[in-house]
mmCIF file of N, CA and C in Angstrom:
data_model
loop_
_atom_site.group_PDB
_atom_site.id
_atom_site.type_symbol
_atom_site.label_atom_id
_atom_site.label_comp_id
_atom_site.label_asym_id
_atom_site.label_seq_id
_atom_site.Cartn_x
_atom_site.Cartn_y
_atom_site.Cartn_z
ATOM 1 N N MET N 1 -21.928 -47.247 -2.415
ATOM 2 C CA MET N 1 -20.677 -47.334 -1.355
ATOM 3 C C MET N 1 -20.021 -46.061 -1.190
ATOM 4 N N VAL N 2 -19.897 -45.235 -2.028
ATOM 5 C CA VAL N 2 -19.141 -43.974 -2.167
ATOM 6 C C VAL N 2 -20.041 -43.053 -1.227
ATOM 7 N N LEU N 3 -21.238 -42.981 -1.531
ATOM 8 C CA LEU N 3 -22.066 -42.326 -0.539
ATOM 9 C C LEU N 3 -22.147 -42.504 0.940
ATOM 10 N N PHE N 4 -22.023 -44.036 1.266
ATOM 11 C CA PHE N 4 -21.820 -44.455 2.464
ATOM 12 C C PHE N 4 -20.621 -43.984 3.171
ATOM 13 N N ASN N 5 -19.356 -44.080 2.317
ATOM 14 C CA ASN N 5 -18.113 -43.468 3.010
ATOM 15 C C ASN N 5 -18.138 -41.989 3.382
ATOM 16 N N ARG N 6 -18.838 -41.240 2.324
ATOM 17 C CA ARG N 6 -18.918 -39.748 2.532
ATOM 18 C C ARG N 6 -19.728 -39.610 3.916
ATOM 19 N N MET N 7 -20.748 -40.086 3.957
ATOM 20 C CA MET N 7 -21.663 -39.868 5.157
ATOM 21 C C MET N 7 -20.983 -40.262 6.564
ATOM 22 N N HIS N 8 -19.996 -41.394 6.592
ATOM 23 C CA HIS N 8 -19.439 -41.962 7.482
ATOM 24 C C HIS N 8 -18.337 -41.081 8.098
ATOM 25 N N GLY N 9 -17.614 -40.388 6.796
ATOM 26 C CA GLY N 9 -16.810 -39.366 7.372
ATOM 27 C C GLY N 9 -17.312 -38.008 8.004
ATOM 28 N N MET N 10 -18.548 -37.574 7.669
ATOM 29 C CA MET N 10 -19.209 -36.515 8.221
ATOM 30 C C MET N 10 -19.341 -36.613 9.747
ATOM 31 N N PHE N 11 -19.471 -37.751 10.387
ATOM 32 C CA PHE N 11 -19.609 -37.907 11.733
ATOM 33 C C PHE N 11 -18.288 -37.963 12.567
ATOM 34 N N GLU N 12 -17.191 -38.040 11.895
ATOM 35 C CA GLU N 12 -15.997 -38.090 12.546
ATOM 36 C C GLU N 12 -15.442 -36.756 12.852
ATOM 37 N N PRO N 13 -14.575 -36.566 13.958
ATOM 38 C CA PRO N 13 -14.246 -35.161 14.253
ATOM 39 C C PRO N 13 -13.363 -34.718 13.088
ATOM 40 N N HIS N 14 -13.242 -33.279 12.963
ATOM 41 C CA HIS N 14 -12.505 -32.707 12.114
ATOM 42 C C HIS N 14 -10.928 -32.901 12.282
ATOM 43 N N PRO N 15 -10.224 -33.160 11.242
ATOM 44 C CA PRO N 15 -8.839 -33.502 11.402
ATOM 45 C C PRO N 15 -8.064 -32.404 12.164
ATOM 46 N N GLU N 16 -8.312 -31.270 11.964
ATOM 47 C CA GLU N 16 -7.591 -30.045 12.588
ATOM 48 C C GLU N 16 -7.978 -29.971 14.041
ATOM 49 N N ASP N 17 -8.886 -30.651 14.587
ATOM 50 C CA ASP N 17 -9.224 -30.789 16.135
ATOM 51 C C ASP N 17 -8.363 -31.543 16.704
ATOM 52 N N ARG N 18 -7.675 -32.327 16.166
ATOM 53 C CA ARG N 18 -6.715 -33.195 16.765
ATOM 54 C C ARG N 18 -5.308 -33.214 16.341
ATOM 55 N N LEU N 19 -5.167 -32.105 15.625
ATOM 56 C CA LEU N 19 -3.674 -31.839 15.132
ATOM 57 C C LEU N 19 -2.777 -31.240 16.022
ATOM 58 N N HIS N 20 -1.499 -31.637 16.068
ATOM 59 C CA HIS N 20 -0.493 -30.928 17.011
ATOM 60 C C HIS N 20 0.789 -30.388 16.084
ATOM 61 N N LEU N 21 1.230 -29.367 16.438
ATOM 62 C CA LEU N 21 2.261 -28.949 15.791
ATOM 63 C C LEU N 21 3.746 -29.137 16.587
ATOM 64 N N ARG N 22 4.660 -29.857 15.934
ATOM 65 C CA ARG N 22 5.885 -30.159 16.380
ATOM 66 C C ARG N 22 6.891 -29.074 16.282
ATOM 67 N N LEU N 23 7.398 -28.517 17.066
ATOM 68 C CA LEU N 23 8.456 -27.500 17.144
ATOM 69 C C LEU N 23 9.897 -28.093 17.119
ATOM 70 N N HIS N 24 10.833 -27.369 16.760
ATOM 71 C CA HIS N 24 12.197 -27.937 16.758
ATOM 72 C C HIS N 24 12.673 -28.374 18.255
ATOM 73 N N ARG N 25 12.140 -27.990 19.139
ATOM 74 C CA ARG N 25 12.561 -28.346 20.537
ATOM 75 C C ARG N 25 11.639 -29.772 20.962
ATOM 76 N N ALA N 26 10.961 -30.229 20.180
ATOM 77 C CA ALA N 26 9.909 -31.452 20.284
ATOM 78 C C ALA N 26 8.915 -31.241 21.350
ATOM 79 N N ARG N 27 8.684 -30.078 21.504
ATOM 80 C CA ARG N 27 7.381 -29.710 22.306
ATOM 81 C C ARG N 27 6.333 -29.740 21.476
ATOM 82 N N SER N 28 4.996 -30.227 21.799
ATOM 83 C CA SER N 28 3.902 -30.188 21.080
ATOM 84 C C SER N 28 3.012 -29.213 21.284
ATOM 85 N N VAL N 29 2.471 -28.534 20.508
ATOM 86 C CA VAL N 29 1.640 -27.447 20.754
ATOM 87 C C VAL N 29 0.244 -27.816 20.242
ATOM 88 N N VAL N 30 -0.834 -27.877 20.983
ATOM 89 C CA VAL N 30 -2.090 -28.039 20.554
ATOM 90 C C VAL N 30 -2.858 -26.805 20.080
ATOM 91 N N LEU N 31 -3.219 -26.875 18.914
ATOM 92 C CA LEU N 31 -3.837 -25.666 18.149
ATOM 93 C C LEU N 31 -5.209 -25.951 17.760
ATOM 94 N N THR N 32 -6.014 -24.830 18.040
ATOM 95 C CA THR N 32 -7.562 -24.992 17.689
ATOM 96 C C THR N 32 -7.569 -24.709 16.185
ATOM 97 N N ALA N 33 -8.670 -24.998 15.757
ATOM 98 C CA ALA N 33 -8.973 -24.861 14.246
ATOM 99 C C ALA N 33 -8.828 -23.314 13.871
ATOM 100 N N GLN N 34 -9.260 -22.480 14.792
ATOM 101 C CA GLN N 34 -8.898 -20.889 14.449
ATOM 102 C C GLN N 34 -7.762 -20.561 14.402
ATOM 103 N N GLU N 35 -6.976 -21.010 15.366
ATOM 104 C CA GLU N 35 -5.513 -20.813 15.403
ATOM 105 C C GLU N 35 -4.680 -21.176 13.950
ATOM 106 N N LEU N 36 -5.193 -22.558 13.635
ATOM 107 C CA LEU N 36 -4.570 -22.828 12.391
ATOM 108 C C LEU N 36 -5.019 -22.127 11.171
ATOM 109 N N VAL N 37 -6.234 -21.573 11.275
ATOM 110 C CA VAL N 37 -6.667 -20.689 10.123
ATOM 111 C C VAL N 37 -5.823 -19.487 10.223
ATOM 112 N N GLU N 38 -5.732 -18.948 11.458
ATOM 113 C CA GLU N 38 -4.913 -17.627 11.375
ATOM 114 C C GLU N 38 -3.492 -17.792 11.091
ATOM 115 N N ILE N 39 -2.754 -18.923 11.274
ATOM 116 C CA ILE N 39 -1.492 -18.906 10.934
ATOM 117 C C ILE N 39 -1.372 -19.300 9.374
ATOM 118 N N ARG N 40 -2.126 -19.906 8.670
ATOM 119 C CA ARG N 40 -2.332 -20.210 7.291
ATOM 120 C C ARG N 40 -2.629 -18.923 6.743
ATOM 121 N N ALA N 41 -3.321 -17.960 7.332
ATOM 122 C CA ALA N 41 -3.835 -16.856 6.510
ATOM 123 C C ALA N 41 -2.592 -15.626 6.705
ATOM 124 N N ALA N 42 -1.732 -15.856 7.802
ATOM 125 C CA ALA N 42 -0.695 -14.968 7.889
ATOM 126 C C ALA N 42 0.479 -15.448 6.865
ATOM 127 N N GLN N 43 0.622 -16.904 6.745
ATOM 128 C CA GLN N 43 1.489 -17.386 5.920
ATOM 129 C C GLN N 43 1.430 -16.881 4.382
ATOM 130 N N ARG N 44 0.050 -17.115 3.885
ATOM 131 C CA ARG N 44 -0.508 -16.756 2.755
ATOM 132 C C ARG N 44 -0.195 -15.329 2.283
ATOM 133 N N THR N 45 -0.541 -14.563 3.309
ATOM 134 C CA THR N 45 -0.406 -12.974 3.170
ATOM 135 C C THR N 45 1.025 -12.559 3.058
ATOM 136 N N PHE N 46 1.626 -12.644 4.235
ATOM 137 C CA PHE N 46 3.116 -12.251 4.453
ATOM 138 C C PHE N 46 4.137 -12.863 3.623
ATOM 139 N N GLU N 47 4.139 -14.074 4.010
ATOM 140 C CA GLU N 47 5.228 -15.010 3.252
ATOM 141 C C GLU N 47 5.051 -15.084 1.849
ATOM 142 N N GLY N 48 3.808 -15.350 1.317
ATOM 143 C CA GLY N 48 3.701 -15.333 -0.073
ATOM 144 C C GLY N 48 3.825 -13.997 -0.877
ATOM 145 N N ALA N 49 3.513 -12.986 -0.220
ATOM 146 C CA ALA N 49 3.536 -11.779 -0.851
ATOM 147 C C ALA N 49 5.078 -11.557 -0.978
ATOM 148 N N TYR N 50 6.030 -11.521 -0.057
ATOM 149 C CA TYR N 50 7.340 -11.428 0.012
ATOM 150 C C TYR N 50 8.084 -12.368 -1.050
ATOM 151 N N ILE N 51 7.834 -13.690 -1.157
ATOM 152 C CA ILE N 51 8.230 -14.651 -2.112
ATOM 153 C C ILE N 51 7.838 -14.130 -3.475
ATOM 154 N N ARG N 52 6.625 -13.764 -3.652
ATOM 155 C CA ARG N 52 6.099 -13.491 -5.007
ATOM 156 C C ARG N 52 6.730 -12.226 -5.472
ATOM 157 N N THR N 53 7.259 -11.346 -4.713
ATOM 158 C CA THR N 53 7.782 -10.009 -5.051
ATOM 159 C C THR N 53 9.371 -10.311 -5.418
ATOM 160 N N ALA N 54 9.887 -11.251 -4.625
ATOM 161 C CA ALA N 54 11.390 -11.746 -4.938
ATOM 162 C C ALA N 54 11.401 -12.353 -6.254
ATOM 163 N N LEU N 55 10.333 -13.353 -6.500
ATOM 164 C CA LEU N 55 10.380 -14.069 -7.798
ATOM 165 C C LEU N 55 10.252 -13.106 -8.964
ATOM 166 N N GLY N 56 9.263 -12.213 -8.681
ATOM 167 C CA GLY N 56 9.170 -11.138 -9.800
ATOM 168 C C GLY N 56 10.287 -10.380 -10.129
ATOM 169 N N GLN N 57 11.146 -9.989 -9.091
ATOM 170 C CA GLN N 57 12.473 -9.120 -9.319
ATOM 171 C C GLN N 57 13.328 -10.111 -9.936
ATOM 172 N N PHE N 58 13.420 -11.349 -9.531
ATOM 173 C CA PHE N 58 14.393 -12.307 -10.235
ATOM 174 C C PHE N 58 14.195 -12.517 -11.835
ATOM 175 N N SER N 59 12.785 -12.743 -12.046
ATOM 176 C CA SER N 59 12.335 -12.775 -13.533
ATOM 177 C C SER N 59 12.564 -11.459 -14.300
ATOM 178 N N PHE N 60 12.346 -10.547 -13.666
ATOM 179 C CA PHE N 60 12.679 -9.231 -14.548
ATOM 180 C C PHE N 60 14.089 -9.018 -14.801
ATOM 181 N N ALA N 61 15.018 -9.483 -13.843
ATOM 182 C CA ALA N 61 16.348 -9.360 -13.889
ATOM 183 C C ALA N 61 16.779 -10.326 -15.011
ATOM 184 N N LEU N 62 16.323 -11.512 -15.089
ATOM 185 C CA LEU N 62 16.576 -12.273 -15.976
ATOM 186 C C LEU N 62 16.171 -11.869 -17.339
ATOM 187 N N VAL N 63 14.960 -11.261 -17.519
ATOM 188 C CA VAL N 63 14.667 -10.651 -18.908
ATOM 189 C C VAL N 63 15.668 -9.678 -19.338
ATOM 190 N N VAL N 64 16.095 -8.842 -18.276
ATOM 191 C CA VAL N 64 16.977 -7.644 -18.704
ATOM 192 C C VAL N 64 18.310 -8.171 -19.102
ATOM 193 N N LEU N 65 18.784 -9.149 -18.398
ATOM 194 C CA LEU N 65 20.049 -9.781 -18.713
ATOM 195 C C LEU N 65 20.111 -10.631 -19.981
ATOM 196 N N LYS N 66 19.005 -11.321 -20.391
ATOM 197 C CA LYS N 66 18.820 -12.115 -21.538
ATOM 198 C C LYS N 66 18.445 -11.362 -22.844
ATOM 199 N N ILE N 67 17.776 -10.342 -22.793
ATOM 200 C CA ILE N 67 17.128 -9.677 -23.712
ATOM 201 C C ILE N 67 17.855 -8.392 -24.453
ATOM 202 N N PHE N 68 18.165 -7.622 -23.376
ATOM 203 C CA PHE N 68 18.888 -6.409 -23.598
ATOM 204 C C PHE N 68 20.444 -6.553 -23.863
ATOM 205 N N THR N 69 20.923 -5.557 -24.475
ATOM 206 C CA THR N 69 22.457 -5.392 -24.503
ATOM 207 C C THR N 69 23.398 -5.296 -23.131
ATOM 208 N N ALA N 70 24.693 -5.335 -23.327
ATOM 209 C CA ALA N 70 25.438 -5.438 -22.282
ATOM 210 C C ALA N 70 25.344 -4.119 -21.581
ATOM 211 N N GLU N 71 25.087 -3.073 -21.997
ATOM 212 C CA GLU N 71 24.932 -1.769 -21.309
ATOM 213 C C GLU N 71 23.858 -1.870 -20.369
ATOM 214 N N PHE N 72 22.958 -2.693 -20.246
ATOM 215 C CA PHE N 72 21.745 -2.850 -19.272
ATOM 216 C C PHE N 72 22.052 -3.926 -18.308
ATOM 217 N N TYR N 73 23.163 -4.619 -18.313
ATOM 218 C CA TYR N 73 23.502 -5.630 -17.367
ATOM 219 C C TYR N 73 23.524 -5.004 -16.020
ATOM 220 N N SER N 74 23.749 -3.737 -15.835
ATOM 221 C CA SER N 74 23.953 -3.361 -14.244
ATOM 222 C C SER N 74 22.511 -3.348 -13.739
ATOM 223 N N ILE N 75 21.607 -2.855 -14.601
ATOM 224 C CA ILE N 75 20.241 -2.598 -14.283
ATOM 225 C C ILE N 75 19.540 -4.146 -13.945
ATOM 226 N N GLY N 76 19.985 -5.114 -14.670
ATOM 227 C CA GLY N 76 19.660 -6.562 -14.521
ATOM 228 C C GLY N 76 20.101 -7.002 -13.266
ATOM 229 N N ALA N 77 21.357 -6.662 -12.920
ATOM 230 C CA ALA N 77 22.096 -7.172 -11.581
ATOM 231 C C ALA N 77 21.429 -6.303 -10.310
ATOM 232 N N LEU N 78 21.126 -5.143 -10.498
ATOM 233 C CA LEU N 78 20.317 -4.338 -9.532
ATOM 234 C C LEU N 78 19.065 -5.064 -9.160
ATOM 235 N N PHE N 79 18.293 -5.381 -10.281
ATOM 236 C CA PHE N 79 16.920 -6.118 -9.686
ATOM 237 C C PHE N 79 17.207 -7.492 -9.102
ATOM 238 N N ALA N 80 18.301 -8.149 -9.562
ATOM 239 C CA ALA N 80 18.492 -9.517 -9.050
ATOM 240 C C ALA N 80 18.970 -9.204 -7.593
ATOM 241 N N THR N 81 19.760 -8.318 -7.472
ATOM 242 C CA THR N 81 20.224 -8.019 -5.784
ATOM 243 C C THR N 81 18.980 -7.582 -4.953
ATOM 244 N N TYR N 82 18.139 -6.841 -5.645
ATOM 245 C CA TYR N 82 16.889 -6.406 -4.954
ATOM 246 C C TYR N 82 16.035 -7.674 -4.578
ATOM 247 N N GLY N 83 15.899 -8.359 -5.456
ATOM 248 C CA GLY N 83 15.227 -9.616 -5.231
ATOM 249 C C GLY N 83 15.834 -10.521 -4.073
ATOM 250 N N VAL N 84 17.072 -10.615 -4.013
ATOM 251 C CA VAL N 84 17.611 -11.270 -2.939
ATOM 252 C C VAL N 84 17.455 -10.546 -1.624
ATOM 253 N N GLY N 85 17.529 -9.204 -1.706
ATOM 254 C CA GLY N 85 17.024 -8.392 -0.249
ATOM 255 C C GLY N 85 15.829 -8.710 0.201
ATOM 256 N N VAL N 86 14.655 -8.714 -0.795
ATOM 257 C CA VAL N 86 13.255 -8.995 -0.407
ATOM 258 C C VAL N 86 13.217 -10.504 -0.089
ATOM 259 N N LEU N 87 13.878 -11.351 -0.514
ATOM 260 C CA LEU N 87 13.942 -12.646 0.089
ATOM 261 C C LEU N 87 14.508 -12.790 1.389
ATOM 262 N N MET N 88 15.635 -12.040 1.790
ATOM 263 C CA MET N 88 15.993 -11.906 3.131
ATOM 264 C C MET N 88 15.002 -11.363 4.015
ATOM 265 N N VAL N 89 14.440 -10.224 3.657
ATOM 266 C CA VAL N 89 13.345 -9.538 4.496
ATOM 267 C C VAL N 89 12.173 -10.670 4.564
ATOM 268 N N SER N 90 11.971 -11.464 3.781
ATOM 269 C CA SER N 90 10.799 -12.660 3.726
ATOM 270 C C SER N 90 11.335 -13.512 4.767
ATOM 271 N N LEU N 91 12.508 -13.886 4.817
ATOM 272 C CA LEU N 91 12.944 -14.939 6.056
ATOM 273 C C LEU N 91 12.824 -14.422 7.350
ATOM 274 N N TYR N 92 13.166 -13.074 7.417
ATOM 275 C CA TYR N 92 13.069 -12.441 8.831
ATOM 276 C C TYR N 92 11.691 -12.157 9.118
ATOM 277 N N ARG N 93 10.846 -11.790 8.136
ATOM 278 C CA ARG N 93 9.415 -11.741 8.564
ATOM 279 C C ARG N 93 8.804 -13.031 8.804
ATOM 280 N N ARG N 94 9.237 -14.246 8.384
ATOM 281 C CA ARG N 94 8.786 -15.509 8.542
ATOM 282 C C ARG N 94 9.114 -15.981 9.975
ATOM 283 N N TYR N 95 10.363 -15.410 10.284
ATOM 284 C CA TYR N 95 10.954 -15.815 11.821
ATOM 285 C C TYR N 95 10.036 -15.067 12.750
ATOM 286 N N GLU N 96 9.709 -13.774 12.541
ATOM 287 C CA GLU N 96 8.891 -12.988 13.552
ATOM 288 C C GLU N 96 7.441 -13.433 13.422
ATOM 289 N N GLY N 97 6.857 -13.871 12.367
ATOM 290 C CA GLY N 97 5.849 -14.446 12.313
ATOM 291 C C GLY N 97 5.215 -15.642 13.125
ATOM 292 N N ASN N 98 6.476 -16.539 13.125
ATOM 293 C CA ASN N 98 6.348 -17.882 13.796
ATOM 294 C C ASN N 98 6.379 -17.493 15.302
ATOM 295 N N ARG N 99 7.233 -16.702 15.742
ATOM 296 C CA ARG N 99 7.187 -16.135 17.060
ATOM 297 C C ARG N 99 5.892 -15.518 17.479
ATOM 298 N N GLN N 100 5.159 -14.925 16.574
ATOM 299 C CA GLN N 100 3.948 -14.224 16.896
ATOM 300 C C GLN N 100 2.842 -15.027 17.514
ATOM 301 N N PHE N 101 2.823 -16.290 17.010
ATOM 302 C CA PHE N 101 1.643 -17.222 17.255
ATOM 303 C C PHE N 101 1.716 -18.096 18.499
ATOM 304 N N PHE N 102 2.708 -18.057 18.897
ATOM 305 C CA PHE N 102 3.102 -18.955 20.079
ATOM 306 C C PHE N 102 3.172 -18.221 21.354
ATOM 307 N N SER N 103 2.929 -18.755 22.369
ATOM 308 C CA SER N 103 3.106 -18.231 23.727
ATOM 309 C C SER N 103 4.551 -18.061 24.372
ATOM 310 N N GLU N 104 4.829 -17.041 24.914
ATOM 311 C CA GLU N 104 6.052 -17.100 25.612
ATOM 312 C C GLU N 104 5.936 -16.948 27.263
ATOM 313 N N VAL N 105 7.016 -17.598 27.816
ATOM 314 C CA VAL N 105 6.968 -17.693 29.303
ATOM 315 C C VAL N 105 7.802 -16.678 29.774
ATOM 316 N N GLY N 106 7.286 -15.700 30.561
ATOM 317 C CA GLY N 106 7.887 -14.550 31.124
ATOM 318 C C GLY N 106 8.821 -15.003 32.449
ATOM 319 N N GLU N 107 9.444 -14.032 32.781
ATOM 320 C CA GLU N 107 10.481 -14.403 33.862
ATOM 321 C C GLU N 107 9.680 -14.730 35.340
ATOM 322 N N ASP N 108 8.226 -14.304 35.337
ATOM 323 C CA ASP N 108 7.491 -14.661 36.307
ATOM 324 C C ASP N 108 6.862 -15.944 36.392
ATOM 325 N N GLY N 109 7.202 -16.767 35.165
ATOM 326 C CA GLY N 109 6.604 -18.192 34.953
ATOM 327 C C GLY N 109 5.045 -18.116 34.558
ATOM 328 N N LEU N 110 4.667 -16.802 34.204
ATOM 329 C CA LEU N 110 3.332 -16.808 33.476
ATOM 330 C C LEU N 110 3.146 -16.821 32.081
ATOM 331 N N GLY N 111 2.575 -17.628 31.363
ATOM 332 C CA GLY N 111 2.644 -17.617 29.884
ATOM 333 C C GLY N 111 1.729 -16.414 29.245
ATOM 334 N N ARG N 112 2.326 -15.754 28.321
ATOM 335 C CA ARG N 112 1.639 -14.907 27.660
ATOM 336 C C ARG N 112 1.781 -14.804 26.245
ATOM 337 N N LYS N 113 0.759 -14.427 25.554
ATOM 338 C CA LYS N 113 0.939 -14.258 24.091
ATOM 339 C C LYS N 113 1.239 -12.910 23.752
ATOM 340 N N ARG N 114 2.186 -12.676 22.821
ATOM 341 C CA ARG N 114 2.699 -11.277 22.455
ATOM 342 C C ARG N 114 2.427 -11.086 20.927
ATOM 343 N N PHE N 115 1.798 -9.905 20.689
ATOM 344 C CA PHE N 115 1.470 -9.531 19.181
ATOM 345 C C PHE N 115 2.674 -8.845 18.796
ATOM 346 N N ARG N 116 3.254 -9.238 17.560
ATOM 347 C CA ARG N 116 4.413 -8.459 17.079
ATOM 348 C C ARG N 116 4.094 -7.861 15.835
ATOM 349 N N THR N 117 4.139 -6.549 15.680
ATOM 350 C CA THR N 117 3.771 -6.040 14.178
ATOM 351 C C THR N 117 4.852 -6.348 13.363
ATOM 352 N N SER N 118 4.635 -5.936 12.102
ATOM 353 C CA SER N 118 5.571 -6.163 11.105
ATOM 354 C C SER N 118 6.462 -4.955 10.947
ATOM 355 N N GLY N 119 6.450 -3.826 11.633
ATOM 356 C CA GLY N 119 7.196 -2.657 11.657
ATOM 357 C C GLY N 119 8.564 -2.563 11.176
ATOM 358 N N ASN N 120 9.406 -3.653 11.972
ATOM 359 C CA ASN N 120 10.758 -3.641 11.420
ATOM 360 C C ASN N 120 10.911 -4.119 9.811
ATOM 361 N N ALA N 121 10.181 -5.049 9.730
ATOM 362 C CA ALA N 121 10.352 -5.587 8.217
ATOM 363 C C ALA N 121 9.851 -4.461 7.211
ATOM 364 N N VAL N 122 8.863 -3.760 7.584
ATOM 365 C CA VAL N 122 8.619 -2.708 6.619
ATOM 366 C C VAL N 122 9.526 -1.561 6.661
ATOM 367 N N VAL N 123 9.995 -1.252 7.642
ATOM 368 C CA VAL N 123 11.282 -0.197 7.492
ATOM 369 C C VAL N 123 12.341 -0.739 6.852
ATOM 370 N N VAL N 124 12.754 -1.894 6.971
ATOM 371 C CA VAL N 124 13.836 -2.418 6.209
ATOM 372 C C VAL N 124 13.452 -2.640 4.682
ATOM 373 N N LEU N 125 12.290 -3.248 4.369
ATOM 374 C CA LEU N 125 11.921 -3.174 3.073
ATOM 375 C C LEU N 125 11.877 -1.834 2.330
ATOM 376 N N THR N 126 11.435 -0.685 3.057
ATOM 377 C CA THR N 126 11.101 0.625 2.588
ATOM 378 C C THR N 126 12.696 1.101 2.180
ATOM 379 N N ALA N 127 13.505 0.894 3.185
ATOM 380 C CA ALA N 127 14.826 1.442 3.100
ATOM 381 C C ALA N 127 15.644 0.567 1.696
ATOM 382 N N LEU N 128 15.228 -0.639 1.742
ATOM 383 C CA LEU N 128 15.952 -1.484 0.416
ATOM 384 C C LEU N 128 15.282 -0.722 -0.876
ATOM 385 N N SER N 129 13.969 -0.742 -0.786
ATOM 386 C CA SER N 129 13.246 -0.256 -2.107
ATOM 387 C C SER N 129 13.799 1.158 -2.453
ATOM 388 N N VAL N 130 13.668 2.066 -1.525
ATOM 389 C CA VAL N 130 14.379 3.380 -1.946
ATOM 390 C C VAL N 130 15.664 3.370 -2.335
ATOM 391 N N GLY N 131 16.511 2.589 -1.844
ATOM 392 C CA GLY N 131 18.015 2.427 -2.197
ATOM 393 C C GLY N 131 18.038 1.804 -3.709
ATOM 394 N N ALA N 132 17.200 0.920 -3.883
ATOM 395 C CA ALA N 132 17.293 0.237 -5.336
ATOM 396 C C ALA N 132 16.744 1.340 -6.252
ATOM 397 N N TYR N 133 15.622 1.884 -5.891
ATOM 398 C CA TYR N 133 15.107 2.735 -7.023
ATOM 399 C C TYR N 133 15.907 4.006 -7.118
ATOM 400 N N ALA N 134 16.725 4.451 -6.219
ATOM 401 C CA ALA N 134 17.620 5.484 -6.472
ATOM 402 C C ALA N 134 18.762 4.969 -7.172
ATOM 403 N N SER N 135 19.084 3.771 -6.930
ATOM 404 C CA SER N 135 20.160 3.394 -7.651
ATOM 405 C C SER N 135 19.832 3.089 -9.270
ATOM 406 N N LEU N 136 18.431 2.614 -9.437
ATOM 407 C CA LEU N 136 17.971 2.583 -10.777
ATOM 408 C C LEU N 136 18.019 3.986 -11.555
ATOM 409 N N ILE N 137 17.682 5.132 -10.875
ATOM 410 C CA ILE N 137 17.640 6.289 -11.456
ATOM 411 C C ILE N 137 19.074 6.663 -11.931
ATOM 412 N N VAL N 138 20.122 6.516 -10.944
ATOM 413 C CA VAL N 138 21.287 6.672 -11.374
ATOM 414 C C VAL N 138 21.898 5.868 -12.573
ATOM 415 N N LEU N 139 21.457 4.688 -12.576
ATOM 416 C CA LEU N 139 21.921 3.681 -13.620
ATOM 417 C C LEU N 139 21.270 4.313 -14.791
ATOM 418 N N THR N 140 20.147 4.498 -14.948
ATOM 419 C CA THR N 140 19.339 5.005 -16.075
ATOM 420 C C THR N 140 19.945 6.473 -16.684
ATOM 421 N N ALA N 141 20.382 7.297 -15.738
ATOM 422 C CA ALA N 141 20.732 8.587 -16.151
ATOM 423 C C ALA N 141 22.193 8.339 -16.819
ATOM 424 N N ARG N 142 23.025 7.389 -16.368
ATOM 425 C CA ARG N 142 24.286 6.949 -16.978
ATOM 426 C C ARG N 142 23.904 6.478 -18.362
ATOM 427 N N LEU N 143 22.851 5.788 -18.660
ATOM 428 C CA LEU N 143 22.760 5.181 -20.077
ATOM 429 C C LEU N 143 22.518 6.275 -20.953
ATOM 430 N N GLU N 144 21.999 7.414 -20.504
ATOM 431 C CA GLU N 144 21.588 8.529 -21.536
ATOM 432 C C GLU N 144 22.976 9.304 -21.845
ATOM 433 N N SER N 145 23.921 9.373 -21.021
ATOM 434 C CA SER N 145 25.121 10.116 -21.302
ATOM 435 C C SER N 145 26.191 9.334 -22.021
#
């Protein structure tokens, strides 16, 4: 019986061939299987990486705050703040990524797909990282004196 059910399912269309995505404006978008794969890959790559980085920073901040003495609290707070900054960049990147995959209608009424690079998010994250690590160097130098 199990074999029959598996074989019966083989001849039905793939669920992704009939899926629709509901946007917040209640318009439905018909996506092909390839477009769904692209969206999922971008989410795993970009959103996942930023979230994992933020969670790592939060975890390290928690370790510093719980294990070390009070003189290291400023370093733990720095890493927690850095984690919040990375999380904010993640939200911005998600917003930009969602806009990347959907068509926009121009002023002339023609639909076009626009590719957006992640350049703005990279610049913000670079500035945030340089600032955090410069602050870490200053805080570490203050510990020695």
